[in-house]
Short mmCIF file of C-alpha atoms in Angstrom, two decimals:
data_model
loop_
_atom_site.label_atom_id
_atom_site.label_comp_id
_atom_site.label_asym_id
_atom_site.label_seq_id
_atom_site.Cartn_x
_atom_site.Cartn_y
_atom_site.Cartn_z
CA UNK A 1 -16.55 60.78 -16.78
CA UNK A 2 -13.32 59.39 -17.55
CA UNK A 3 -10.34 60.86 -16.51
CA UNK A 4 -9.43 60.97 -20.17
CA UNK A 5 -12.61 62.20 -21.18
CA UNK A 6 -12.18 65.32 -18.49
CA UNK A 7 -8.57 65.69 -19.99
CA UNK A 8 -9.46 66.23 -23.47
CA UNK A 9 -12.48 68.31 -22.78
CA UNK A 10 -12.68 70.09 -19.64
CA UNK A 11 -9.44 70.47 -17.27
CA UNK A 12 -7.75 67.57 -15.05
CA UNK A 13 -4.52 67.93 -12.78
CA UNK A 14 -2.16 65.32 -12.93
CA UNK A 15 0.35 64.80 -10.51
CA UNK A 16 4.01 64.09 -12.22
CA UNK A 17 5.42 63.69 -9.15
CA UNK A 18 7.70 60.77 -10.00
CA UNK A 19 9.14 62.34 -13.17
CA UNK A 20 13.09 63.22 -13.50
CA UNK A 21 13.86 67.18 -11.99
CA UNK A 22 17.21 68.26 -11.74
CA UNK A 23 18.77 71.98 -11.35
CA UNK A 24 21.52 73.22 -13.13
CA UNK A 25 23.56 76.15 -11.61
CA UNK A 26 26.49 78.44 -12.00
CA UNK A 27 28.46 80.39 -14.05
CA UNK A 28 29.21 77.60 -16.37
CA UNK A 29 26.00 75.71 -16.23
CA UNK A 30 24.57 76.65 -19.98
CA UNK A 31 27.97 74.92 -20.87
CA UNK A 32 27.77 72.17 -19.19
CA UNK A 33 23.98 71.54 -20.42
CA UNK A 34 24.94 72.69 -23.87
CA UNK A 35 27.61 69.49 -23.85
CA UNK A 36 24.98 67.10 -23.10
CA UNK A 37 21.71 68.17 -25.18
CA UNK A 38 21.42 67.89 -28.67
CA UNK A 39 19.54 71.50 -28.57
CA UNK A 40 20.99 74.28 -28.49
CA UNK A 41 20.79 76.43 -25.16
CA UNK A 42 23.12 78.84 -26.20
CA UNK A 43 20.46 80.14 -27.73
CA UNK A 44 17.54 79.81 -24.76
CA UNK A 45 16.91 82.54 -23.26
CA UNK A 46 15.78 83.00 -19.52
CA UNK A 47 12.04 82.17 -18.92
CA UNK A 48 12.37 80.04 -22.31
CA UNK A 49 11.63 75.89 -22.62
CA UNK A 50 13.04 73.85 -25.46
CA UNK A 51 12.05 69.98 -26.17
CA UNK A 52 15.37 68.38 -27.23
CA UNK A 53 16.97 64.89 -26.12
CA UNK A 54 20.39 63.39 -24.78
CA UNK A 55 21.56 61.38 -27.75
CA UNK A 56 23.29 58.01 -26.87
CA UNK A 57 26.67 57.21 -27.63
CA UNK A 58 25.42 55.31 -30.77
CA UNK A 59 23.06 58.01 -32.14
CA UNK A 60 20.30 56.38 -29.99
CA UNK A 61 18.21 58.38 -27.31
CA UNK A 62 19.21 58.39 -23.84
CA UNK A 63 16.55 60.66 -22.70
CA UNK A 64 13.97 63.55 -23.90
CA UNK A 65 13.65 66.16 -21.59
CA UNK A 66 12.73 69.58 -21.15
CA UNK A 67 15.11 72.33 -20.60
CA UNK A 68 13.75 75.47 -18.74
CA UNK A 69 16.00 78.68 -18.71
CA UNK A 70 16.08 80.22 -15.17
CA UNK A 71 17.63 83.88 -14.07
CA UNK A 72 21.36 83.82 -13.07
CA UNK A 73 23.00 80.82 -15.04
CA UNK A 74 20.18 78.70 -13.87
CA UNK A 75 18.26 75.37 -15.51
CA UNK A 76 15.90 73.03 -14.94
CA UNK A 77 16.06 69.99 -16.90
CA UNK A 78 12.34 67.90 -16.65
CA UNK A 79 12.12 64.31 -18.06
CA UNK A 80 10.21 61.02 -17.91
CA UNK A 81 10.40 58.95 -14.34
CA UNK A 82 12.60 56.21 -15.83
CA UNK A 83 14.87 58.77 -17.31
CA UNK A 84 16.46 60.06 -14.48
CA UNK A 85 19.57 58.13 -13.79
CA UNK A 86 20.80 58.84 -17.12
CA UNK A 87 20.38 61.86 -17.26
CA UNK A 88 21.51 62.37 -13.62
CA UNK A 89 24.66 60.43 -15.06
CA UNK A 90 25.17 62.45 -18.46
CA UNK A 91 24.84 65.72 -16.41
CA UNK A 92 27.19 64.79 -13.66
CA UNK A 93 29.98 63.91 -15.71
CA UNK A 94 29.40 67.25 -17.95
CA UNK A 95 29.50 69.34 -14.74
CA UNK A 96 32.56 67.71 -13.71
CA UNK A 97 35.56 70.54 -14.04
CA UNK A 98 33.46 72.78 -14.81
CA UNK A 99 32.23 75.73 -12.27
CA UNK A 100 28.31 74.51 -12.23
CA UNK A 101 26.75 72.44 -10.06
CA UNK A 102 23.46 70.04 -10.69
CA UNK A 103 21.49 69.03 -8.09
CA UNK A 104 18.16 66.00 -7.87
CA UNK A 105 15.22 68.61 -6.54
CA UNK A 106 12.51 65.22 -7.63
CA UNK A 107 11.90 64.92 -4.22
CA UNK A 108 12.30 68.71 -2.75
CA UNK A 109 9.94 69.87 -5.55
CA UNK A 110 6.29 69.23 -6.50
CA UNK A 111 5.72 68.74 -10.23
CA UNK A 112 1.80 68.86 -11.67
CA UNK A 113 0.14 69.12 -15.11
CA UNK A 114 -2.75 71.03 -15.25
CA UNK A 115 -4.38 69.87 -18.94
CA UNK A 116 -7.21 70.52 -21.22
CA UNK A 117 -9.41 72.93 -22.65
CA UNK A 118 -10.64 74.10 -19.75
CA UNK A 119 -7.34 74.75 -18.02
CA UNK A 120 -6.19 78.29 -18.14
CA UNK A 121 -9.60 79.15 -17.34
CA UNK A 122 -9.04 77.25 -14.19
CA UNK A 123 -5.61 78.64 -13.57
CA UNK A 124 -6.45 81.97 -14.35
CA UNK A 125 -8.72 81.94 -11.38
CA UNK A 126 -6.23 80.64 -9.16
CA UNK A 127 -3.54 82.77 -10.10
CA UNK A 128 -4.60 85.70 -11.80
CA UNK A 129 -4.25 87.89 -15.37
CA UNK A 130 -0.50 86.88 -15.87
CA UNK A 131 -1.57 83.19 -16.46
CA UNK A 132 -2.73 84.26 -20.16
CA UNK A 133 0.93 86.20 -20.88
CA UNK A 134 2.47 82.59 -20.59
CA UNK A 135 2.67 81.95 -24.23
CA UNK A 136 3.91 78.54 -25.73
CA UNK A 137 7.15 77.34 -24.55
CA UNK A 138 7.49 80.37 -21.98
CA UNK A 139 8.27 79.92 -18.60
CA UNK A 140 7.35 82.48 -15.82
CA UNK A 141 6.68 82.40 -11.73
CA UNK A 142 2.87 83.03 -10.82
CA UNK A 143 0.81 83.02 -7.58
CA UNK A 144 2.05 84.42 -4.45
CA UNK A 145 3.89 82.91 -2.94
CA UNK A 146 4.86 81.98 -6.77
CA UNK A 147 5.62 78.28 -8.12
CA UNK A 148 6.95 78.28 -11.45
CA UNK A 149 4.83 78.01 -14.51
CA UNK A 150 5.57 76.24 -17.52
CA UNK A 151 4.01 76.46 -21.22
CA UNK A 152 4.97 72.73 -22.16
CA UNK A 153 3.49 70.21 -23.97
CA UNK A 154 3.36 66.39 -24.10
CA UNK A 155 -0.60 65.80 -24.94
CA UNK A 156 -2.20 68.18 -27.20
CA UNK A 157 -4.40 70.21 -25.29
CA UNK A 158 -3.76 73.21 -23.44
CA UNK A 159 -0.97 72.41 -20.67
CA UNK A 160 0.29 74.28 -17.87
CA UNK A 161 3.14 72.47 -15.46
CA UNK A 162 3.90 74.21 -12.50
CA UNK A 163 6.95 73.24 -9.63
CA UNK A 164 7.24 74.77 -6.29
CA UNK A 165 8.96 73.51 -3.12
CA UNK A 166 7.26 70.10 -1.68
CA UNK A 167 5.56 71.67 0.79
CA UNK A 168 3.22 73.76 -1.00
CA UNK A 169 1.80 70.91 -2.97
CA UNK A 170 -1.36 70.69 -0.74
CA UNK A 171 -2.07 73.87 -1.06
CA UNK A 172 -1.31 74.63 -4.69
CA UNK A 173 -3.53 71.24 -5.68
CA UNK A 174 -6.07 72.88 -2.82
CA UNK A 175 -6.16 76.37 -4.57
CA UNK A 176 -6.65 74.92 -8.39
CA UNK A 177 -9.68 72.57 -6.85
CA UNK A 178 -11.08 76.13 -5.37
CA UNK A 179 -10.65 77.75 -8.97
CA UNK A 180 -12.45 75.02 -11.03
CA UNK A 181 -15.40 75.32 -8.43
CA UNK A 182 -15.74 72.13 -6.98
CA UNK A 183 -15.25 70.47 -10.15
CA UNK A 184 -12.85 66.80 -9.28
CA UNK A 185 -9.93 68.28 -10.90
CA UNK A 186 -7.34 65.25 -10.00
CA UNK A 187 -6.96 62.64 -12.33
CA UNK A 188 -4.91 59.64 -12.19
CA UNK A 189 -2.01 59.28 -14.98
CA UNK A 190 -3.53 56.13 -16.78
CA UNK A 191 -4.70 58.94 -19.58
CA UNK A 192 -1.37 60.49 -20.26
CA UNK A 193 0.19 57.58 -21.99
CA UNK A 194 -2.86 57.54 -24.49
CA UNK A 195 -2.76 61.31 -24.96
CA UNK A 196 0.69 61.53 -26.29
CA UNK A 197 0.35 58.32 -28.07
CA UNK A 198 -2.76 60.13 -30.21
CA UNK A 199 -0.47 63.52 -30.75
CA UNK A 200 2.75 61.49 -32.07
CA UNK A 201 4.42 62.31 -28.62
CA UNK A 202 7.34 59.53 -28.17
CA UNK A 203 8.17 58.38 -24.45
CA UNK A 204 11.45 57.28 -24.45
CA UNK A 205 11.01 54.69 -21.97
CA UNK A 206 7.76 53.19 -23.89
CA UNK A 207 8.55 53.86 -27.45
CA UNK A 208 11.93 53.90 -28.27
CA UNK A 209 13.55 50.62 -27.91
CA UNK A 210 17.52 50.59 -27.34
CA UNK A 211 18.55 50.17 -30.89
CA UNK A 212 16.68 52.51 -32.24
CA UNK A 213 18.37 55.96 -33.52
CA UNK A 214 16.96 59.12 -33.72
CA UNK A 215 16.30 59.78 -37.16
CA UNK A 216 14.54 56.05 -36.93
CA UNK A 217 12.03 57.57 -34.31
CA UNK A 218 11.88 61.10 -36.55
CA UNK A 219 13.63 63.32 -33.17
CA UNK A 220 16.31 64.72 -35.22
CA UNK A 221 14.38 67.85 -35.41
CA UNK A 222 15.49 68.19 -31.51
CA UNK A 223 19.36 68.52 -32.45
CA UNK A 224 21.15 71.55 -33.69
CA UNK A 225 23.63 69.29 -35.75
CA UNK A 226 25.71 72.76 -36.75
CA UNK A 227 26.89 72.40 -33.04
CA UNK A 228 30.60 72.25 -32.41
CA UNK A 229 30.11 70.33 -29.32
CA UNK A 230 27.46 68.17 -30.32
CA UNK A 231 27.47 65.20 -28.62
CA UNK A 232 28.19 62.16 -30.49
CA UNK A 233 28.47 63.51 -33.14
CA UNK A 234 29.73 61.15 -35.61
CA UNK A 235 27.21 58.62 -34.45
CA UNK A 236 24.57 60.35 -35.47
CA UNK A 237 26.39 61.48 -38.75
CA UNK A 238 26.52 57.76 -39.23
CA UNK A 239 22.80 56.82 -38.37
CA UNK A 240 21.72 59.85 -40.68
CA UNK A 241 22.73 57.29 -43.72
CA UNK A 242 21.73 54.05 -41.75
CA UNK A 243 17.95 54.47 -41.40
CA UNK A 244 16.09 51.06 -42.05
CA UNK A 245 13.01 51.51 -40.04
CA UNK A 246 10.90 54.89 -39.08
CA UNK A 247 8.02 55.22 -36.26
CA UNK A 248 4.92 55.61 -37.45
CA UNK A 249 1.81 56.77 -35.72
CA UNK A 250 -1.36 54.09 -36.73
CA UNK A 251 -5.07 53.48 -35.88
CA UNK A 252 -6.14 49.90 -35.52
CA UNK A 253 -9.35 48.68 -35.33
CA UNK A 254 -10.38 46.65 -31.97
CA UNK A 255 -9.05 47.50 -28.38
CA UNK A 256 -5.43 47.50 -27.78
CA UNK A 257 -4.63 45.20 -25.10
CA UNK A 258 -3.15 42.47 -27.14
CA UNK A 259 -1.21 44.59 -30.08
CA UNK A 260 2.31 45.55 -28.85
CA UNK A 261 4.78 43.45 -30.51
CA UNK A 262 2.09 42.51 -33.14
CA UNK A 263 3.46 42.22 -36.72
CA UNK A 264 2.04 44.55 -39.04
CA UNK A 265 1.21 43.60 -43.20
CA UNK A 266 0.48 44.26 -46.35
CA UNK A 267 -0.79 41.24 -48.23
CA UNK A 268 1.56 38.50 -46.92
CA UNK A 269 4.39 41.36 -46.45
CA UNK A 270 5.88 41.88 -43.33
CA UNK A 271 6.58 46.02 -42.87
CA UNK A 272 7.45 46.34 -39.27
CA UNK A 273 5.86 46.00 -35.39
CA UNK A 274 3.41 47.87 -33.47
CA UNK A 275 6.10 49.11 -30.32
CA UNK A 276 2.64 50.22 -28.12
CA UNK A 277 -0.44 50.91 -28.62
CA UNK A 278 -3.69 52.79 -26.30
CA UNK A 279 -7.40 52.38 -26.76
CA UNK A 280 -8.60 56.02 -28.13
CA UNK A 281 -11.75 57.08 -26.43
CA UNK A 282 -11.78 60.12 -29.30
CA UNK A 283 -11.29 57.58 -32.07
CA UNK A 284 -12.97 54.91 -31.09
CA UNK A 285 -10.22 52.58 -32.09
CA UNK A 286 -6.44 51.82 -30.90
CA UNK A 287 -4.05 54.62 -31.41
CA UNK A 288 -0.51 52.54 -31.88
CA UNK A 289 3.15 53.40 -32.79
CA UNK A 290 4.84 51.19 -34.95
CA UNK A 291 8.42 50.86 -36.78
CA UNK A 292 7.90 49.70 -40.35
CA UNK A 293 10.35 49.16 -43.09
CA UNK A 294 11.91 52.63 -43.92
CA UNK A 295 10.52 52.40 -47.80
CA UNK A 296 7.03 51.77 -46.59
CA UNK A 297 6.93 54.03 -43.36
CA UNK A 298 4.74 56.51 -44.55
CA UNK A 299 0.86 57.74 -43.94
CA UNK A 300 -2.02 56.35 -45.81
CA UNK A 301 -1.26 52.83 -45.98
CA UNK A 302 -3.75 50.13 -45.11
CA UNK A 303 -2.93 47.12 -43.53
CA UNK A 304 -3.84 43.88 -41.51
CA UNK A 305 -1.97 43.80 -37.87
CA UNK A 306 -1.13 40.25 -36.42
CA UNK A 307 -2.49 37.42 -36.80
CA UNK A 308 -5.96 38.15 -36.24
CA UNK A 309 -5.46 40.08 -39.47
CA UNK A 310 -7.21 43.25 -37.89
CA UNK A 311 -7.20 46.66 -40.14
CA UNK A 312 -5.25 49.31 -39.08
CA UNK A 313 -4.21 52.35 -41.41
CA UNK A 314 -0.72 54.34 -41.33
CA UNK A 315 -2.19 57.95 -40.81
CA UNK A 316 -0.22 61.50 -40.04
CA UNK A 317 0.71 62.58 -36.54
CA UNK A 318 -1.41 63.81 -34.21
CA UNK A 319 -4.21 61.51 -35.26
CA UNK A 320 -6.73 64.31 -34.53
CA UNK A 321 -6.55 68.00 -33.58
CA UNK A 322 -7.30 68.37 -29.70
CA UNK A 323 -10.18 70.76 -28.09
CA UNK A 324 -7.53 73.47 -27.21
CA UNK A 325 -5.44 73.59 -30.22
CA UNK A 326 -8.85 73.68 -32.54
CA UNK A 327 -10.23 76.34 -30.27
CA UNK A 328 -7.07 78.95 -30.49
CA UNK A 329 -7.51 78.28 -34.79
CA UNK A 330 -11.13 79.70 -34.41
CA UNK B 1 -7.45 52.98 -50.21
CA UNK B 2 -4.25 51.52 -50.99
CA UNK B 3 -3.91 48.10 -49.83
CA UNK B 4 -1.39 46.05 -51.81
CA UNK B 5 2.33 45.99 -52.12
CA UNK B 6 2.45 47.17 -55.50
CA UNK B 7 -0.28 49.99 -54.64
CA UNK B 8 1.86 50.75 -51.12
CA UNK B 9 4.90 50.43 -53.30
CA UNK B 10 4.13 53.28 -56.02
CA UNK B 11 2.07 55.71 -53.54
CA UNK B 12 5.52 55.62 -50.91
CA UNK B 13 7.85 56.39 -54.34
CA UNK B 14 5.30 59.15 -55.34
CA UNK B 15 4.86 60.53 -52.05
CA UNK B 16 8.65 60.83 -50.86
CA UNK B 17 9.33 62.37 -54.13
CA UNK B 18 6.57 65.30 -53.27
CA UNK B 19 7.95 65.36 -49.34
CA UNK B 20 11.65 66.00 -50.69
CA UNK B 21 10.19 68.77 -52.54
CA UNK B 22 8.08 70.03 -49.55
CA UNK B 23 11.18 70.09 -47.57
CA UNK B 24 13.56 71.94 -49.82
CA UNK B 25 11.08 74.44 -50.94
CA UNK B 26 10.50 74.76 -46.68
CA UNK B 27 14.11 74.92 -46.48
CA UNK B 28 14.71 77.99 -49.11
CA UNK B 29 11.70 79.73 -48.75
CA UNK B 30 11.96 79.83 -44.88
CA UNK B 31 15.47 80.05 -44.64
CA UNK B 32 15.68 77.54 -42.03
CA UNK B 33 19.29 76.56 -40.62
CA UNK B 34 18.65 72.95 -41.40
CA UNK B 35 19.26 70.40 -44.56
CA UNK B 36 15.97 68.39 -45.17
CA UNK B 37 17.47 65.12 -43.79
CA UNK B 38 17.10 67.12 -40.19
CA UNK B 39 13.31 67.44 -40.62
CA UNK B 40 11.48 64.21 -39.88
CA UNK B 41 8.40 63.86 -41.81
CA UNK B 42 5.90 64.02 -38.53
CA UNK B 43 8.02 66.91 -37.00
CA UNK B 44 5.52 69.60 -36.28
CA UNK B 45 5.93 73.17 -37.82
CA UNK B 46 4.70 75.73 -35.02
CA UNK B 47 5.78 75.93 -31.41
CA UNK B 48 7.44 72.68 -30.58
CA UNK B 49 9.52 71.03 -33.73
CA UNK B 50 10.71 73.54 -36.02
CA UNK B 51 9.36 76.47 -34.10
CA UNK B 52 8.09 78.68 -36.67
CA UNK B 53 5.45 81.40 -36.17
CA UNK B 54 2.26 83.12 -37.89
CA UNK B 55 3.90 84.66 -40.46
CA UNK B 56 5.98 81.62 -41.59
CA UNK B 57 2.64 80.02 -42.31
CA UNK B 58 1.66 82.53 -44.99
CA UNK B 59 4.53 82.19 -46.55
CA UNK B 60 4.45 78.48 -46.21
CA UNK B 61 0.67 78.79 -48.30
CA UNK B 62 2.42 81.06 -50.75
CA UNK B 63 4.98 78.20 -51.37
CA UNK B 64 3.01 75.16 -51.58
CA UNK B 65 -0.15 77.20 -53.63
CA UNK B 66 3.03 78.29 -56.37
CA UNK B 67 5.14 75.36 -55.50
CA UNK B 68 2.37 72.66 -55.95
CA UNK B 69 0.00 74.26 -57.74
CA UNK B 70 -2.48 74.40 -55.73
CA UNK B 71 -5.03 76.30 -53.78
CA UNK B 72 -4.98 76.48 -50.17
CA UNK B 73 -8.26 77.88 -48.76
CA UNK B 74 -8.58 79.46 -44.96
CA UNK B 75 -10.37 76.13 -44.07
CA UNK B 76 -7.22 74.34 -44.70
CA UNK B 77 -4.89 75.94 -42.43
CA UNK B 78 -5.47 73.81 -39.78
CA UNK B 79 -4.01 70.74 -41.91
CA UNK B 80 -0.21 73.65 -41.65
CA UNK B 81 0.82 71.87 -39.02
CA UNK B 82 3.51 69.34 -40.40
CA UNK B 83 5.49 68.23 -43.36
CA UNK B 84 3.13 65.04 -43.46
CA UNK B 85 -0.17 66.80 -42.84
CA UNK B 86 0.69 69.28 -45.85
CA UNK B 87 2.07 66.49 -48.41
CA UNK B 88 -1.86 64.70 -47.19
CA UNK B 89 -3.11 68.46 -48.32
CA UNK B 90 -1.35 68.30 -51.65
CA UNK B 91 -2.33 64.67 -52.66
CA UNK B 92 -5.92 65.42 -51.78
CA UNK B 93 -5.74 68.54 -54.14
CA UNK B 94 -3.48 67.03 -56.61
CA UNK B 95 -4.37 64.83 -59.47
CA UNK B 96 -1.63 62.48 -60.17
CA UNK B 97 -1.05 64.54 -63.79
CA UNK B 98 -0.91 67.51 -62.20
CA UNK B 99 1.95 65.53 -59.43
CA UNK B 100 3.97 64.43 -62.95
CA UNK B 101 4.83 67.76 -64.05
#
């Protein structure tokens, strides 16, 4: 069985060891990280997560991350590996005069994604009852001695991502292999781009090239724009009128090795480019994301990608419900 | 299966027109703190995106069955999940007489 195959349909643990972690402390802190985010975390409560970005200084996307509200003025801000510098950077000079502090815990802490259908079945069993009171987007500690626990969501299936101190990684990755009962639970993370590819899921680092704004890659909904300290704000006011190109999710037929930077058509009419593009085990076919012409960016389209002239169709994001999601809606 | 310019061409014009509507009708029936311009067409409805909850999605039937005129059966509710998957719902339903009025 793949390891994509295991993710979709029974439960895999992947290790997100290299992605950005930083903590966020002190009486000022949800100041400090309100400055920086386009969300607002005014409003987050403790043991709350909220998916929201760090807009560039030209109403592009310097990172997405997840922010996680901890007790006493405290945050955890979770991103992509490639991410972390700027955020590092955008924090840093927010925290500056301000009585907070922020703090790189990527290589202090362990971070790992247990995903799929299967998976709160397998972390009930390793941690008990209080696994199913973690609802969407809520954070809480579990086990004993507890890591944290965190409702987020990159791929479409049921996710759990839990963070404890280094040390304990062994055993935590040792206790989850107990609970799925000898099951191979670790996967590699060769599925994870293809996963959030098929759900519409943007990686900054993959998808969203430099020049590209966020209402061009359709993130807006992660800013509170009635923000008095939103930041950048008139860049973005800007790039709200100035939107030539959107990202839309496709299926193309064939494999995708050769597809990024393909040209996509109708007729002898050039809309846009694929930016990247997975082969879908579930679909058969490549799942891609492309930026097409801002008239034309819109689902149920077909055209002809490169110049092989292969068919691909514009469709709605996620391409397909996953096991987990179809499950819960009975 | 539209697969010319001019076909691509008159299904976008149609198709923004009925997401505009989907979005302000979201926007006033929902009461959501945002203008429709802050709602990307893929954003999703529940959870992540614009975070709404069970009982948003009744009322969100309620408007698109009076708003749309159509009829939105229990089998459909797992096509509630984003601006784009409902305005796919409505053009499936719709005929394009019914879209005119």
């Amino acid at each position: 069985m793949t390891d994509y195959r295991r993710l979709r349909t029974q439960a895999g643990l992947a290790d997100l060891q290299a992605w950005t972690r930083f903590e966020l402390v002190g009486p000022q802190a949800c100041d400090a990280l309100d400055a920086v985010v386009g969300g607002n975390v005014r409003d987050l409560f403790e043991g709350r997560a909220a998916n929201t970005l760090i807009p560039s200084s030209s109403g592009g996307i310097e990172a997405i991350v997840w922010v996680i509200a901890l007790p006493e003025n405290g945050y955890r801000i979770v991103g992509e590996p490639e991410d972390g510098e700027a955020v590092g950077r955008a924090l840093a000079q927010s925290v500056a005069g301000r009585d907070a502090a922020i703090r790189d815990i990527r290589d202090e802490t362990f971070a790992l994604a247990l995903i799929g259908p299967e998976a709160e079945k397998v972390a009930w069993k390793a941690f008990g009852d209080e696994v199913h009171s973690i609802a969407f987007l809520n954070v809480m500690p579990v086990g004993d001695p507890a890591v944290l626990a965190a409702r987020i969501g990159y791929f479409g299936e049921y996710e759990l991502h839990l963070f404890g101190e280094i040390e304990r990684k062994q055993s935590i990755v040792d206790t989850l292999g107990k609970a799925a009962d000898g099951d191979p639970l670790v996967v590699g993370d060769g599925a994870l781009p293809t996963m959030m590819t098929e759900m519409g899921t943007l990686s900054r680092a993959r998808d969203v090239p430099p020049d590209v704004s966020v209402f061009e890659a359709g993130l807006q909904w992660m800013i509170d724009f009635r923000k008095e300290n939103l930041r950048s704000a008139e860049a973005l006011e800007h790039e709200k009128r100035a939107v030539h190109r959107k990202c839309v999710l496709m299926v193309v037929d064939g494999n995708a090795s050769d597809l990024r930077r393909q040209s996509v058509f109708i007729e002898d009419h050039e809309l846009g480019r694929i930016q990247s593009a997975f082969d879908s085990e579930t679909l058969g076919r490549s799942v891609a994301l492309a930026y097409l012409t801002e008239e034309l960016a819109i689902p149920g389209l077909t055209c002809v990608v490169g110049p092989a002239r292969r068919r691909g169709e514009t469709v709605s994001a996620p391409a397909f419900l996953g096991r987990s999601i179809l499950e819960n809606l009975g | 299966m539209i697969s010319t310019l001019a076909e691509a061409r008159a299904h976008a014009a149609r198709r923004r027109e009925l997401t505009h509507r989907l979005k302000e009708t979201l926007v006033e029936r929902l009461d959501l703190d945002r203008r429709t311009d802050e709602i990307p067409d893929d954003c999703l409805l529940f959870g992540v995106g614009l975070g709404l909850d069970s009982v948003d999605a009744l009322e969100i039937v309620v408007a698109v069955e009076s708003e749309f005129g159509i009829r939105v059966e229990d089998d459909d509710m797992k096509e509630i999940r984003s601006v784009n998957s409902i305005v796919d719902l409505i053009l499936s339903r719709q005929t394009p007489k019914e879209d005119a009025r």
